[in-house]
XYZ file of C-alpha atoms in Angstrom:
276
model
C 0.023 -0.015 0.095
C 2.771 2.434 0.822
C 4.502 1.742 -2.725
C 1.191 2.742 -4.343
C 0.947 5.891 -2.737
C 4.926 6.789 -3.751
C 3.942 5.925 -7.265
C 1.231 8.405 -7.359
C 3.079 11.308 -5.745
C 6.260 10.823 -8.109
C 4.474 12.320 -11.377
C 3.176 15.139 -9.563
C 6.545 16.134 -8.461
C 8.101 15.733 -11.677
C 5.420 18.178 -13.083
C 5.414 21.087 -10.502
C 9.524 20.663 -11.049
C 8.977 21.365 -14.819
C 6.884 24.047 -14.376
C 9.171 26.032 -11.865
C 12.109 25.290 -14.570
C 10.098 26.724 -17.146
C 9.243 29.873 -15.311
C 12.572 30.443 -14.368
C 13.911 30.229 -18.206
C 11.006 32.748 -19.474
C 11.952 35.310 -16.673
C 15.648 34.622 -17.789
C 14.869 35.731 -21.315
C 12.695 38.552 -20.283
C 15.327 40.251 -18.406
C 17.849 39.668 -21.101
C 15.723 41.224 -23.840
C 15.088 44.398 -21.277
C 18.734 44.781 -20.465
C 19.999 44.497 -24.125
C 17.029 46.834 -25.114
C 18.224 49.694 -22.341
C 22.029 49.304 -23.555
C 20.938 49.607 -27.213
C 18.711 53.068 -26.382
C 21.970 54.321 -24.110
C 24.266 53.430 -26.914
C 22.316 56.101 -29.253
C 24.800 58.522 -30.725
C 23.793 62.370 -30.000
C 24.900 65.056 -32.298
C 26.774 67.695 -30.822
C 25.259 70.988 -30.370
C 26.296 74.134 -31.927
C 28.153 76.279 -29.300
C 26.391 79.199 -28.154
C 27.534 82.677 -28.832
C 29.182 84.615 -25.615
C 27.019 86.899 -23.529
C 28.444 90.098 -21.973
C 27.105 90.003 -18.597
C 28.545 93.237 -17.630
C 30.918 91.915 -14.768
C 34.507 93.131 -14.906
C 37.638 93.208 -12.540
C 39.401 96.459 -12.160
C 42.170 96.375 -10.196
C 43.929 99.653 -11.201
C 40.675 101.942 -10.266
C 41.877 104.673 -12.684
C 41.391 108.246 -11.929
C 43.520 110.284 -9.727
C 42.032 109.087 -6.601
C 43.217 106.156 -4.375
C 41.985 102.832 -5.432
C 39.153 100.693 -3.125
C 42.181 98.256 -2.166
C 44.422 100.958 -1.150
C 41.191 102.713 1.074
C 40.703 99.238 2.988
C 43.879 98.698 3.468
C 44.686 102.167 4.952
C 41.556 101.405 6.906
C 42.586 98.245 8.604
C 46.108 99.977 9.227
C 44.163 102.807 10.835
C 42.148 100.444 13.114
C 45.276 98.508 14.268
C 46.806 101.542 15.596
C 43.715 103.351 16.710
C 43.991 102.061 20.220
C 47.344 103.249 20.769
C 46.295 106.767 18.949
C 43.290 107.268 21.595
C 45.574 106.887 24.553
C 48.214 108.501 23.516
C 46.755 112.101 21.437
C 43.513 112.841 22.858
C 41.725 113.234 26.090
C 40.808 109.585 26.528
C 43.569 108.887 29.140
C 42.950 112.165 31.384
C 39.319 111.402 31.551
C 39.735 107.412 32.441
C 42.041 108.347 35.398
C 39.744 110.516 36.828
C 36.732 108.325 36.673
C 38.746 105.663 38.017
C 39.899 107.880 41.012
C 36.389 108.963 41.781
C 35.206 105.217 41.742
C 37.981 104.726 44.228
C 37.018 107.219 46.381
C 33.546 106.405 46.715
C 34.869 102.753 48.046
C 33.262 100.937 45.104
C 35.702 98.216 43.648
C 33.866 96.953 40.498
C 30.795 99.671 40.208
C 30.764 100.933 37.638
C 32.833 98.069 35.761
C 35.758 98.803 33.684
C 33.798 98.364 30.788
C 31.444 101.241 31.657
C 34.159 103.758 32.551
C 35.960 103.044 29.495
C 32.675 103.544 27.219
C 32.147 106.938 29.259
C 35.751 108.034 28.464
C 35.253 106.923 24.848
C 32.521 108.658 24.039
C 33.717 112.096 26.155
C 36.783 112.134 24.039
C 34.722 111.918 20.926
C 32.597 114.815 22.160
C 35.745 116.754 23.114
C 37.871 116.202 20.193
C 34.926 116.678 17.832
C 36.132 119.986 16.284
C 39.868 118.418 15.758
C 38.181 115.332 13.896
C 36.158 117.592 11.934
C 39.174 119.537 10.690
C 41.314 116.478 9.934
C 38.330 115.197 7.666
C 38.061 118.475 6.011
C 42.085 119.361 5.084
C 43.331 115.725 5.217
C 40.742 112.843 4.506
C 38.368 114.469 1.891
C 41.126 115.743 -0.105
C 43.113 112.444 0.033
C 39.748 110.246 -1.115
C 39.715 112.885 -3.771
C 42.944 112.592 -5.012
C 44.411 116.010 -4.487
C 46.874 114.464 -1.733
C 49.047 111.951 -1.692
C 49.295 109.732 1.230
C 52.223 111.511 2.882
C 50.634 114.787 2.434
C 47.444 113.951 3.942
C 49.717 112.406 7.057
C 51.618 115.939 7.419
C 48.204 117.943 7.079
C 46.110 115.741 9.306
C 48.781 115.901 12.073
C 48.321 119.630 12.264
C 45.070 119.674 14.317
C 46.188 117.178 16.677
C 49.548 119.024 17.217
C 47.515 122.044 17.763
C 45.463 120.274 20.264
C 48.449 118.717 22.071
C 50.473 121.998 22.341
C 47.477 123.567 23.587
C 47.091 121.052 26.786
C 50.769 120.249 27.550
C 53.015 122.550 29.715
C 56.637 123.994 28.595
C 58.161 122.533 31.883
C 56.867 119.064 30.400
C 58.187 119.611 26.997
C 61.286 120.907 28.201
C 61.647 117.721 30.381
C 61.197 115.402 27.187
C 63.720 117.589 25.119
C 66.390 117.276 27.871
C 65.755 113.510 28.185
C 66.237 112.996 24.509
C 69.440 115.402 24.550
C 68.121 117.427 21.670
C 68.107 120.926 21.042
C 65.170 123.505 22.114
C 62.777 123.866 19.723
C 62.634 127.535 18.362
C 58.972 127.866 18.559
C 55.979 125.487 19.650
C 55.314 124.670 16.114
C 58.475 123.137 15.601
C 58.590 120.680 18.664
C 58.642 117.293 17.174
C 55.733 114.713 17.342
C 57.771 112.318 19.202
C 58.628 115.077 22.041
C 55.326 116.240 22.017
C 53.328 113.156 22.702
C 54.988 112.055 26.050
C 55.212 115.593 27.219
C 51.222 116.014 26.663
C 50.757 112.697 28.461
C 52.580 113.849 31.554
C 50.557 116.986 31.740
C 47.241 114.726 31.217
C 48.426 112.778 34.204
C 49.221 115.526 36.295
C 46.016 117.252 35.700
C 43.739 114.205 36.047
C 45.667 113.452 39.568
C 44.935 117.293 40.521
C 41.219 116.528 39.645
C 41.181 113.300 41.253
C 42.845 114.757 44.517
C 39.875 117.310 44.569
C 37.053 114.736 44.298
C 38.610 112.608 47.120
C 38.617 115.320 49.464
C 35.289 115.019 50.749
C 34.847 111.338 50.812
C 38.049 111.194 52.971
C 36.559 113.431 55.457
C 33.563 111.354 55.559
C 35.811 108.272 56.246
C 37.576 109.836 59.142
C 34.486 110.966 60.728
C 32.891 107.499 60.456
C 36.235 105.940 61.830
C 36.349 108.364 64.648
C 32.828 107.812 65.515
C 33.283 104.008 65.710
C 36.576 104.253 67.475
C 34.516 106.377 70.150
C 31.633 104.071 70.488
C 33.941 100.964 70.861
C 33.012 99.319 67.420
C 36.330 98.885 66.486
C 36.109 95.432 64.676
C 33.240 96.883 62.307
C 34.898 98.021 59.298
C 34.192 101.619 58.588
C 33.963 101.608 54.880
C 30.433 99.360 55.430
C 29.068 102.565 57.424
C 30.670 105.309 55.148
C 29.842 103.992 51.678
C 26.110 104.749 51.750
C 26.994 108.172 53.252
C 29.456 108.905 50.282
C 26.748 107.833 47.581
C 24.292 110.056 49.390
C 26.705 112.972 49.368
C 27.413 111.889 45.586
C 24.034 111.969 44.398
C 22.947 115.072 46.221
C 25.388 117.255 44.467
C 25.005 115.530 41.363
C 28.432 114.311 41.143
C 28.364 112.894 37.952
C 27.478 116.284 36.183
C 30.091 117.972 38.264
C 32.987 115.758 37.166
C 31.571 115.842 33.418
C 31.417 119.431 33.474
C 34.912 119.872 34.657
C 36.559 117.589 32.399
C 34.968 119.193 29.103
C 35.495 122.579 30.724
C 39.447 121.895 30.940
C 39.554 121.324 27.160
C 37.945 124.827 26.796
């Protein structure tokens, strides 16, 4: 009985195997036909197109610049150079140093170590310096910068013309004794007149005069706050409170005094008036 069942199943298995084989052959032929058709389509040659005529898009690069004025690249280079030396010029040849020293002394006299912060003091000094140096900067722009940009002056001529207003400003606020001191230190001959003082002598002399004036203003500002500190210290000692720091008690009184007398206005007015 088992033999009869195996004999009935074998033809069915052979038929299924042949059907699968035939299906595989048909699929293989179909794939081959598709590949050959695609290859032939891609292998067709395309005729070359005619080259397009050049179009003028109006873009050009002009390095020389032309004209009598300086080229844009020279102006950019000079601008970058000026920005690199601007901090030194700001510190050495303007009122910035004096204003910043006075503001720092005022902060120390009040007993405030970091209020206002250094950035705020520097910002106040910067804008006050721009305000004070406004006429000088305007004169430099009129007689040096604009003629140079227009091509009427070369760089050396613009530098010579631009240094004139700065020289006049520094001479007006420099003591003769400071100029004589720097001249003797350099072992140079005494200048015949103020206009013949070289910049290498005038700049350090101007700085010495500015520091002296700043310390004088700072001393005047410091005195009333020093009196408050002495009174508070004496009062604490008389009360037997020697372990209590006097600055804790004196700070509110100093701030109150500074606000009542409108201290910021007085200081700014004194600083601006010292250059008028």
